[in-house]
Amino acid sequence: MIKANEHYSKLKASYLFADIAKRVEKYQLANPEKQIIKLGIGDVTKALAPAVIKGFHDGVNEMADDATFRGYGPSPGYEFLRQAIAKNDFQDRGADISADEIFVSDGAKCDTGNFQELFATDIKVAIPDPVYPAYLDTNVMAGRTGEFENGRYNGIVYMDCLKENNFMPELPNEDVDLIYLCFPNNPTGSIATKQELKKWVDYAKDNKALILFDAAYEAFIRDKNLPRTIYEIEGAKEVAVEFRSFSKTAGFTGTRCGFIVVPKECMIFNAKNEKISLHDMWDRRHSTKFNGVSYPVQKAAFAVYSDEGKIQVKKQIDYYLNNADIISKAVEELGFDYVGGEHSPYIWIDGKDKNSWDFFDLLLNKASVVCTPGAGFGRCGEQYIRISAFNSLENVILAMSRIKEALA
Ligand SMILES: *Cc1c(COP(=O)(O)O)cnc(C)c1O
């Protein structure tokens, strides 16, 4: 008899985006004349940059000619792309990462979800709350948690991110083996300094733990003193893996390309407490289960690092950051406490007396604006909403003036 993986039955069905869609549809049906502005889901809105499109087209043209056609590519990605990543994203920032430590993939959701399969089932996992849902759910599927009770899975060490700690996860009181961190953060938009990351690197070294660092939003960091990669922290190469994506940094959410950095110094332990290479393990996993990202997409990603590509992509992010600034100022004028909006496309707003779904309904019904209720990211998000800067400037300005009017 074919039996199901029982751990899937523990998953709390995530109705978040389905629930949002249902409420939006109902509102639109009742108010067909209203123009709804969506500042909810974290998806980019601007087209791929011209330099990126040129790289993409060039790749397609090469595929159209027997002389330049490509079949299966190298599983960790083409050398031209891995070299460009190593140089531009790491070496130029003083982080000693080489091309052979980079594995190109079809995005950071798959990577953050898949990476946990390299670890034993009985490790202790620490996850921030609120959080990007993929980290938690994939550990549930793998059987690293107990049942879901009172808004949380038994067996997980939750790191509360609240106003009292500036939305920064704190070192756990008990020993943990695997730690998920994400900066600039989704959903809170908070950002860690070098000193804060150093604390985690030291903890991981002292406890033989590993950090999984999600830097999907690094391109939104504009302060040169803030770390854009965890490898700017001394010693991080021994204890941290970094996830990157072209999705939010260059508009690749529908094009699909990202990468993982697994440094060669990074060691984990087998049942006999002997060190084994995490790089070798991931290489084995990646080459067994993945057959590479399409060649034109890798050419498009490569174009992000060209001189024109860099300028164009930075302009797109500046555009979203300007939107974030407009949202932050409006929220501040309204007297709400918030975090994010700087070095991040997200603004995390404290609804105070309102719970996050009430706040959501209020903005939808009074301003025709869609946000994301914080409760969808964890128990600590109950009284928050997330507003995203991914929309046109015109829509952001209009949405903020409607919200001001509605809440005045
Ligand atoms: C959007 C996002 C990702 C990755 O997206 P992909 O499109 O799968 O590369 C990863 N982590 C966080 C926190 C995100 O918000």
GROMACS .gro file of C-alpha atoms and ligand atoms in nm:
model
  423
    1MET     CA    1   0.000   0.000   0.000
    2ILE     CA    2   0.130   0.341  -0.092
    3LYS     CA    3   0.154   0.549   0.227
    4ALA     CA    4   0.182   0.925   0.267
    5ASN     CA    5   0.457   1.117   0.443
    6GLU     CA    6   0.271   1.178   0.771
    7HIS     CA    7   0.467   1.495   0.843
    8TYR     CA    8   0.271   1.672   0.569
    9SER     CA    9  -0.042   1.636   0.779
   10LYS     CA   10   0.114   1.856   1.048
   11LEU     CA   11   0.143   2.149   0.808
   12LYS     CA   12  -0.086   2.429   0.896
   13ALA     CA   13  -0.256   2.504   0.566
   14SER     CA   14  -0.141   2.848   0.467
   15TYR     CA   15  -0.453   3.031   0.363
   16LEU     CA   16  -0.277   3.366   0.369
   17PHE     CA   17  -0.263   3.464   0.002
   18ALA     CA   18  -0.580   3.267  -0.083
   19ASP     CA   19  -0.759   3.444   0.203
   20ILE     CA   20  -0.637   3.781   0.082
   21ALA     CA   21  -0.749   3.704  -0.275
   22LYS     CA   22  -1.094   3.602  -0.152
   23ARG     CA   23  -1.146   3.922   0.047
   24VAL     CA   24  -1.019   4.137  -0.240
   25GLU     CA   25  -1.252   3.964  -0.487
   26LYS     CA   26  -1.551   4.008  -0.258
   27TYR     CA   27  -1.474   4.376  -0.212
   28GLN     CA   28  -1.429   4.432  -0.587
   29LEU     CA   29  -1.761   4.258  -0.664
   30ALA     CA   30  -1.941   4.481  -0.418
   31ASN     CA   31  -1.754   4.790  -0.540
   32PRO     CA   32  -1.694   4.745  -0.914
   33GLU     CA   33  -1.605   5.114  -0.963
   34LYS     CA   34  -1.316   5.108  -0.713
   35GLN     CA   35  -0.962   5.084  -0.842
   36ILE     CA   36  -0.776   4.856  -0.602
   37ILE     CA   37  -0.403   4.914  -0.544
   38LYS     CA   38  -0.203   4.606  -0.446
   39LEU     CA   39   0.085   4.661  -0.206
   40GLY     CA   40   0.058   4.309  -0.067
   41ILE     CA   41   0.247   4.026  -0.229
   42GLY     CA   42   0.626   4.063  -0.253
   43ASP     CA   43   0.662   4.060  -0.627
   44VAL     CA   44   0.844   4.311  -0.845
   45THR     CA   45   0.656   4.513  -1.108
   46LYS     CA   46   0.922   4.667  -1.334
   47ALA     CA   47   1.031   4.499  -1.659
   48LEU     CA   48   1.374   4.340  -1.697
   49ALA     CA   49   1.645   4.600  -1.765
   50PRO     CA   50   1.750   4.653  -2.131
   51ALA     CA   51   2.100   4.507  -2.076
   52VAL     CA   52   1.944   4.197  -1.918
   53ILE     CA   53   1.701   4.156  -2.208
   54LYS     CA   54   1.993   4.184  -2.451
   55GLY     CA   55   2.180   3.907  -2.267
   56PHE     CA   56   1.865   3.695  -2.268
   57HIS     CA   57   1.814   3.750  -2.646
   58ASP     CA   58   2.179   3.673  -2.723
   59GLY     CA   59   2.141   3.345  -2.535
   60VAL     CA   60   1.829   3.252  -2.731
   61ASN     CA   61   2.003   3.336  -3.063
   62GLU     CA   62   2.294   3.108  -2.972
   63MET     CA   63   2.046   2.827  -2.911
   64ALA     CA   64   1.906   2.880  -3.262
   65ASP     CA   65   2.230   2.789  -3.440
   66ASP     CA   66   2.395   2.443  -3.444
   67ALA     CA   67   2.738   2.605  -3.414
   68THR     CA   68   2.659   2.778  -3.082
   69PHE     CA   69   2.376   2.559  -2.950
   70ARG     CA   70   2.410   2.430  -2.590
   71GLY     CA   71   2.263   2.115  -2.441
   72TYR     CA   72   2.301   2.023  -2.074
   73GLY     CA   73   2.521   2.277  -1.898
   74PRO     CA   74   2.745   2.222  -1.596
   75SER     CA   75   2.525   2.141  -1.295
   76PRO     CA   76   2.665   2.416  -1.067
   77GLY     CA   77   2.620   2.676  -1.342
   78TYR     CA   78   2.832   2.817  -1.626
   79GLU     CA   79   3.179   2.933  -1.532
   80PHE     CA   80   3.123   3.280  -1.685
   81LEU     CA   81   2.834   3.345  -1.445
   82ARG     CA   82   2.999   3.194  -1.136
   83GLN     CA   83   3.314   3.404  -1.199
   84ALA     CA   84   3.109   3.723  -1.237
   85ILE     CA   85   2.918   3.649  -0.916
   86ALA     CA   86   3.234   3.570  -0.717
   87LYS     CA   87   3.407   3.886  -0.833
   88ASN     CA   88   3.123   4.141  -0.817
   89ASP     CA   89   2.919   4.021  -0.522
   90PHE     CA   90   3.199   3.899  -0.298
   91GLN     CA   91   3.564   3.968  -0.389
   92ASP     CA   92   3.498   4.336  -0.470
   93ARG     CA   93   3.343   4.370  -0.123
   94GLY     CA   94   3.639   4.211   0.051
   95ALA     CA   95   3.474   3.870   0.092
   96ASP     CA   96   3.705   3.590  -0.016
   97ILE     CA   97   3.461   3.368  -0.209
   98SER     CA   98   3.569   3.185  -0.523
   99ALA     CA   99   3.365   3.076  -0.827
  100ASP     CA  100   3.379   2.707  -0.733
  101GLU     CA  101   3.198   2.783  -0.407
  102ILE     CA  102   2.892   2.906  -0.599
  103PHE     CA  103   2.603   2.689  -0.715
  104VAL     CA  104   2.365   2.854  -0.961
  105SER     CA  105   2.000   2.756  -0.922
  106ASP     CA  106   1.648   2.846  -1.028
  107GLY     CA  107   1.590   3.063  -0.722
  108ALA     CA  108   1.624   3.102  -0.348
  109LYS     CA  109   1.289   2.951  -0.255
  110CYS     CA  110   1.401   2.610  -0.386
  111ASP     CA  111   1.746   2.653  -0.233
  112THR     CA  112   1.628   2.759   0.114
  113GLY     CA  113   1.371   2.478   0.100
  114ASN     CA  114   1.605   2.207  -0.028
  115PHE     CA  115   1.916   2.274   0.174
  116GLN     CA  116   1.780   2.129   0.499
  117GLU     CA  117   1.786   1.777   0.355
  118LEU     CA  118   2.162   1.763   0.417
  119PHE     CA  119   2.103   1.756   0.794
  120ALA     CA  120   1.995   1.491   1.040
  121THR     CA  121   1.632   1.480   1.152
  122ASP     CA  122   1.710   1.517   1.523
  123ILE     CA  123   1.892   1.853   1.509
  124LYS     CA  124   1.758   2.163   1.688
  125VAL     CA  125   1.644   2.433   1.445
  126ALA     CA  126   1.613   2.804   1.535
  127ILE     CA  127   1.383   3.016   1.319
  128PRO     CA  128   1.281   3.382   1.359
  129ASP     CA  129   0.916   3.480   1.409
  130PRO     CA  130   0.787   3.646   1.189
  131VAL     CA  131   0.953   3.468   0.897
  132TYR     CA  132   0.951   3.381   0.526
  133PRO     CA  133   0.737   3.063   0.544
  134ALA     CA  134   0.958   2.828   0.334
  135TYR     CA  135   1.219   2.777   0.609
  136LEU     CA  136   0.969   2.648   0.859
  137ASP     CA  137   0.741   2.444   0.633
  138THR     CA  138   1.027   2.248   0.472
  139ASN     CA  139   1.154   2.147   0.817
  140VAL     CA  140   0.802   2.034   0.907
  141MET     CA  141   0.786   1.822   0.590
  142ALA     CA  142   1.123   1.667   0.679
  143GLY     CA  143   0.995   1.561   1.021
  144ARG     CA  144   1.202   1.797   1.236
  145THR     CA  145   0.901   1.924   1.433
  146GLY     CA  146   0.613   1.799   1.642
  147GLU     CA  147   0.251   1.904   1.602
  148PHE     CA  148   0.124   2.261   1.551
  149GLU     CA  149  -0.013   2.400   1.879
  150ASN     CA  150  -0.100   2.757   1.981
  151GLY     CA  151   0.035   2.897   1.657
  152ARG     CA  152   0.368   2.714   1.676
  153TYR     CA  153   0.531   2.382   1.592
  154ASN     CA  154   0.665   2.184   1.886
  155GLY     CA  155   1.037   2.122   1.869
  156ILE     CA  156   1.131   2.444   1.686
  157VAL     CA  157   1.320   2.717   1.872
  158TYR     CA  158   1.140   3.037   1.774
  159MET     CA  159   1.332   3.364   1.791
  160ASP     CA  160   1.077   3.639   1.859
  161CYS     CA  161   1.140   3.957   1.663
  162LEU     CA  162   0.955   4.235   1.841
  163LYS     CA  163   0.974   4.607   1.900
  164GLU     CA  164   1.156   4.542   2.229
  165ASN     CA  165   1.453   4.386   2.048
  166ASN     CA  166   1.436   4.609   1.740
  167PHE     CA  167   1.306   4.311   1.542
  168MET     CA  168   1.645   4.142   1.575
  169PRO     CA  169   1.656   3.772   1.666
  170GLU     CA  170   1.840   3.712   1.993
  171LEU     CA  171   2.084   3.430   2.070
  172PRO     CA  172   1.878   3.132   2.193
  173ASN     CA  173   1.895   3.025   2.557
  174GLU     CA  174   1.928   2.662   2.461
  175ASP     CA  175   2.177   2.495   2.225
  176VAL     CA  176   2.068   2.500   1.861
  177ASP     CA  177   2.235   2.340   1.558
  178LEU     CA  178   2.082   2.518   1.260
  179ILE     CA  179   1.996   2.889   1.251
  180TYR     CA  180   1.798   3.069   0.981
  181LEU     CA  181   1.867   3.442   0.940
  182CYS     CA  182   1.739   3.683   0.675
  183PHE     CA  183   1.868   4.040   0.625
  184PRO     CA  184   1.736   4.276   0.498
  185ASN     CA  185   1.442   4.092   0.646
  186ASN     CA  186   1.121   3.978   0.487
  187PRO     CA  187   0.868   4.065   0.628
  188THR     CA  188   0.997   4.325   0.879
  189GLY     CA  189   1.249   4.509   0.660
  190SER     CA  190   1.497   4.515   0.952
  191ILE     CA  191   1.868   4.503   0.880
  192ALA     CA  192   2.164   4.367   1.079
  193THR     CA  193   2.493   4.547   1.138
  194LYS     CA  194   2.831   4.374   1.118
  195GLN     CA  195   2.847   4.355   1.498
  196GLU     CA  196   2.510   4.182   1.509
  197LEU     CA  197   2.612   3.924   1.250
  198LYS     CA  198   2.945   3.872   1.428
  199LYS     CA  199   2.752   3.766   1.738
  200TRP     CA  200   2.585   3.489   1.534
  201VAL     CA  201   2.906   3.377   1.365
  202ASP     CA  202   3.073   3.349   1.706
  203TYR     CA  203   2.776   3.158   1.845
  204ALA     CA  204   2.784   2.913   1.553
  205LYS     CA  205   3.158   2.855   1.598
  206ASP     CA  206   3.127   2.801   1.974
  207ASN     CA  207   2.833   2.561   1.933
  208LYS     CA  208   2.935   2.377   1.615
  209ALA     CA  209   2.618   2.515   1.460
  210LEU     CA  210   2.547   2.632   1.104
  211ILE     CA  211   2.387   2.957   0.985
  212LEU     CA  212   2.166   2.963   0.675
  213PHE     CA  213   2.178   3.328   0.570
  214ASP     CA  214   1.916   3.455   0.324
  215ALA     CA  215   2.038   3.771   0.151
  216ALA     CA  216   1.768   3.791  -0.117
  217TYR     CA  217   1.733   4.168  -0.058
  218GLU     CA  218   2.102   4.265  -0.027
  219ALA     CA  219   2.082   4.500  -0.328
  220PHE     CA  220   1.848   4.728  -0.129
  221ILE     CA  221   2.126   4.811   0.119
  222ARG     CA  222   2.253   5.161   0.053
  223ASP     CA  223   2.470   5.220   0.363
  224LYS     CA  224   2.829   5.115   0.291
  225ASN     CA  225   2.884   5.026   0.656
  226LEU     CA  226   2.612   4.760   0.652
  227PRO     CA  227   2.713   4.409   0.542
  228ARG     CA  228   2.568   4.293   0.208
  229THR     CA  229   2.701   3.942   0.257
  230ILE     CA  230   2.766   3.745   0.575
  231TYR     CA  231   3.116   3.674   0.442
  232GLU     CA  232   3.211   4.031   0.528
  233ILE     CA  233   3.221   3.892   0.884
  234GLU     CA  234   3.545   3.727   0.987
  235GLY     CA  235   3.510   3.353   1.034
  236ALA     CA  236   3.174   3.329   0.857
  237LYS     CA  237   3.314   3.102   0.586
  238GLU     CA  238   3.345   2.821   0.839
  239VAL     CA  239   2.988   2.839   0.968
  240ALA     CA  240   2.757   3.001   0.714
  241VAL     CA  241   2.585   2.927   0.384
  242GLU     CA  242   2.438   3.221   0.191
  243PHE     CA  243   2.131   3.225  -0.034
  244ARG     CA  244   2.102   3.482  -0.311
  245SER     CA  245   1.849   3.551  -0.582
  246PHE     CA  246   1.819   3.770  -0.890
  247SER     CA  247   1.443   3.789  -0.819
  248LYS     CA  248   1.421   4.104  -0.607
  249THR     CA  249   1.760   4.246  -0.707
  250ALA     CA  250   1.708   4.237  -1.087
  251GLY     CA  251   1.340   4.155  -1.142
  252PHE     CA  252   1.385   3.779  -1.206
  253THR     CA  253   1.078   3.656  -1.013
  254GLY     CA  254   0.932   3.516  -1.336
  255THR     CA  255   1.264   3.449  -1.511
  256ARG     CA  256   1.410   3.236  -1.227
  257CYS     CA  257   1.775   3.247  -1.124
  258GLY     CA  258   1.957   3.248  -0.793
  259PHE     CA  259   2.256   3.085  -0.627
  260ILE     CA  260   2.394   2.942  -0.305
  261VAL     CA  261   2.739   3.003  -0.163
  262VAL     CA  262   2.878   2.699   0.018
  263PRO     CA  263   3.236   2.779   0.124
  264LYS     CA  264   3.489   2.496   0.118
  265GLU     CA  265   3.584   2.563   0.482
  266CYS     CA  266   3.229   2.490   0.594
  267MET     CA  267   3.223   2.160   0.787
  268ILE     CA  268   2.948   1.961   0.947
  269PHE     CA  269   2.969   1.648   1.161
  270ASN     CA  270   2.885   1.286   1.094
  271ALA     CA  271   2.754   1.034   1.349
  272LYS     CA  272   3.113   0.967   1.463
  273ASN     CA  273   3.169   1.343   1.521
  274GLU     CA  274   3.411   1.356   1.231
  275LYS     CA  275   3.416   1.669   1.012
  276ILE     CA  276   3.272   1.635   0.665
  277SER     CA  277   3.261   1.890   0.385
  278LEU     CA  278   2.926   2.061   0.341
  279HIS     CA  279   3.043   2.178  -0.002
  280ASP     CA  280   3.096   1.818  -0.116
  281MET     CA  281   2.756   1.717   0.018
  282TRP     CA  282   2.572   1.999  -0.156
  283ASP     CA  283   2.767   1.935  -0.478
  284ARG     CA  284   2.651   1.572  -0.465
  285ARG     CA  285   2.292   1.670  -0.394
  286HIS     CA  286   2.282   1.944  -0.659
  287SER     CA  287   2.432   1.727  -0.935
  288THR     CA  288   2.201   1.436  -0.848
  289LYS     CA  289   1.872   1.627  -0.829
  290PHE     CA  290   1.925   1.935  -1.049
  291ASN     CA  291   2.023   1.973  -1.413
  292GLY     CA  292   2.108   2.340  -1.431
  293VAL     CA  293   1.941   2.671  -1.515
  294SER     CA  294   1.857   2.738  -1.879
  295TYR     CA  295   2.144   2.891  -2.079
  296PRO     CA  296   1.960   3.210  -2.190
  297VAL     CA  297   1.860   3.276  -1.828
  298GLN     CA  298   2.222   3.242  -1.714
  299LYS     CA  299   2.322   3.484  -1.992
  300ALA     CA  300   2.054   3.726  -1.869
  301ALA     CA  301   2.185   3.695  -1.511
  302PHE     CA  302   2.541   3.748  -1.635
  303ALA     CA  303   2.429   4.076  -1.798
  304VAL     CA  304   2.330   4.207  -1.453
  305TYR     CA  305   2.707   4.238  -1.389
  306SER     CA  306   2.785   4.430  -1.710
  307ASP     CA  307   2.856   4.804  -1.679
  308GLU     CA  308   2.515   4.902  -1.823
  309GLY     CA  309   2.342   4.621  -1.633
  310LYS     CA  310   2.473   4.743  -1.299
  311ILE     CA  311   2.355   5.100  -1.364
  312GLN     CA  312   2.011   4.993  -1.491
  313VAL     CA  313   1.945   4.748  -1.210
  314LYS     CA  314   2.053   5.000  -0.947
  315LYS     CA  315   1.809   5.250  -1.097
  316GLN     CA  316   1.523   5.000  -1.064
  317ILE     CA  317   1.602   4.940  -0.698
  318ASP     CA  318   1.636   5.314  -0.637
  319TYR     CA  319   1.285   5.346  -0.780
  320TYR     CA  320   1.144   5.094  -0.532
  321LEU     CA  321   1.345   5.252  -0.247
  322ASN     CA  322   1.191   5.590  -0.332
  323ASN     CA  323   0.847   5.426  -0.309
  324ALA     CA  324   0.947   5.278   0.028
  325ASP     CA  325   1.049   5.624   0.146
  326ILE     CA  326   0.711   5.770   0.047
  327ILE     CA  327   0.530   5.491   0.232
  328SER     CA  328   0.747   5.533   0.544
  329LYS     CA  329   0.686   5.908   0.558
  330ALA     CA  330   0.309   5.866   0.518
  331VAL     CA  331   0.299   5.599   0.790
  332GLU     CA  332   0.504   5.821   1.020
  333GLU     CA  333   0.273   6.119   0.960
  334LEU     CA  334  -0.019   5.899   1.055
  335GLY     CA  335   0.152   5.830   1.388
  336PHE     CA  336   0.215   5.458   1.347
  337ASP     CA  337   0.527   5.284   1.469
  338TYR     CA  338   0.704   5.102   1.189
  339VAL     CA  339   1.032   4.941   1.091
  340GLY     CA  340   1.191   4.885   0.749
  341GLY     CA  341   1.147   5.099   0.439
  342GLU     CA  342   1.519   5.178   0.444
  343HIS     CA  343   1.755   4.925   0.280
  344SER     CA  344   1.439   4.723   0.217
  345PRO     CA  345   1.123   4.726   0.001
  346TYR     CA  346   0.905   4.635   0.301
  347ILE     CA  347   0.748   4.847   0.574
  348TRP     CA  348   0.629   4.660   0.884
  349ILE     CA  349   0.360   4.859   1.063
  350ASP     CA  350   0.236   4.821   1.419
  351GLY     CA  351  -0.145   4.833   1.420
  352LYS     CA  352  -0.144   4.886   1.800
  353ASP     CA  353  -0.504   4.812   1.905
  354LYS     CA  354  -0.592   4.655   1.568
  355ASN     CA  355  -0.513   4.293   1.488
  356SER     CA  356  -0.356   4.238   1.149
  357TRP     CA  357  -0.668   4.110   0.970
  358ASP     CA  358  -0.879   4.401   1.104
  359PHE     CA  359  -0.612   4.641   0.983
  360PHE     CA  360  -0.608   4.465   0.645
  361ASP     CA  361  -0.989   4.491   0.615
  362LEU     CA  362  -0.982   4.857   0.715
  363LEU     CA  363  -0.731   4.948   0.442
  364LEU     CA  364  -0.918   4.743   0.183
  365ASN     CA  365  -1.264   4.875   0.265
  366LYS     CA  366  -1.176   5.239   0.333
  367ALA     CA  367  -0.883   5.297   0.094
  368SER     CA  368  -0.906   5.013  -0.163
  369VAL     CA  369  -0.545   4.923  -0.078
  370VAL     CA  370  -0.423   4.566  -0.031
  371CYS     CA  371  -0.147   4.493   0.222
  372THR     CA  372  -0.032   4.166   0.383
  373PRO     CA  373  -0.152   4.080   0.736
  374GLY     CA  374   0.150   4.014   0.958
  375ALA     CA  375  -0.019   3.711   1.117
  376GLY     CA  376   0.062   3.519   0.798
  377PHE     CA  377   0.433   3.528   0.889
  378GLY     CA  378   0.403   3.396   1.244
  379ARG     CA  379   0.256   3.457   1.587
  380CYS     CA  380   0.471   3.768   1.645
  381GLY     CA  381   0.310   3.929   1.339
  382GLU     CA  382  -0.042   3.933   1.493
  383GLN     CA  383  -0.074   4.309   1.531
  384TYR     CA  384   0.128   4.407   1.225
  385ILE     CA  385   0.079   4.456   0.853
  386ARG     CA  386   0.343   4.456   0.579
  387ILE     CA  387   0.327   4.712   0.300
  388SER     CA  388   0.540   4.647  -0.006
  389ALA     CA  389   0.706   4.914  -0.222
  390PHE     CA  390   0.680   4.698  -0.535
  391ASN     CA  391   0.441   4.903  -0.746
  392SER     CA  392   0.447   5.215  -0.963
  393LEU     CA  393   0.528   5.552  -0.805
  394GLU     CA  394   0.186   5.683  -0.913
  395ASN     CA  395   0.006   5.396  -0.740
  396VAL     CA  396   0.213   5.432  -0.423
  397ILE     CA  397   0.139   5.805  -0.400
  398LEU     CA  398  -0.231   5.746  -0.463
  399ALA     CA  399  -0.247   5.459  -0.212
  400MET     CA  400  -0.083   5.667   0.060
  401SER     CA  401  -0.312   5.965   0.007
  402ARG     CA  402  -0.615   5.733   0.025
  403ILE     CA  403  -0.484   5.572   0.345
  404LYS     CA  404  -0.423   5.915   0.502
  405GLU     CA  405  -0.778   6.019   0.416
  406ALA     CA  406  -0.925   5.692   0.544
  407LEU     CA  407  -0.741   5.700   0.877
  408ALA     CA  408  -0.748   6.075   0.941
  409LIG     C1  409   1.146   3.645  -0.258
  409LIG     C2  410   1.231   3.576  -0.154
  409LIG     C3  411   1.317   3.472  -0.185
  409LIG     C4  412   1.337   3.410  -0.315
  409LIG     O1  413   1.279   3.407  -0.417
  409LIG     P1  414   1.312   3.328  -0.550
  409LIG     O2  415   1.226   3.400  -0.647
  409LIG     O3  416   1.271   3.186  -0.527
  409LIG     O4  417   1.458   3.340  -0.576
  409LIG     C5  418   1.396   3.418  -0.086
  409LIG     N1  419   1.390   3.462   0.038
  409LIG     C6  420   1.309   3.561   0.073
  409LIG     C7  421   1.309   3.606   0.213
  409LIG     C8  422   1.226   3.621  -0.021
  409LIG     O5  423   1.142   3.719   0.016
   0.00000   0.00000   0.00000
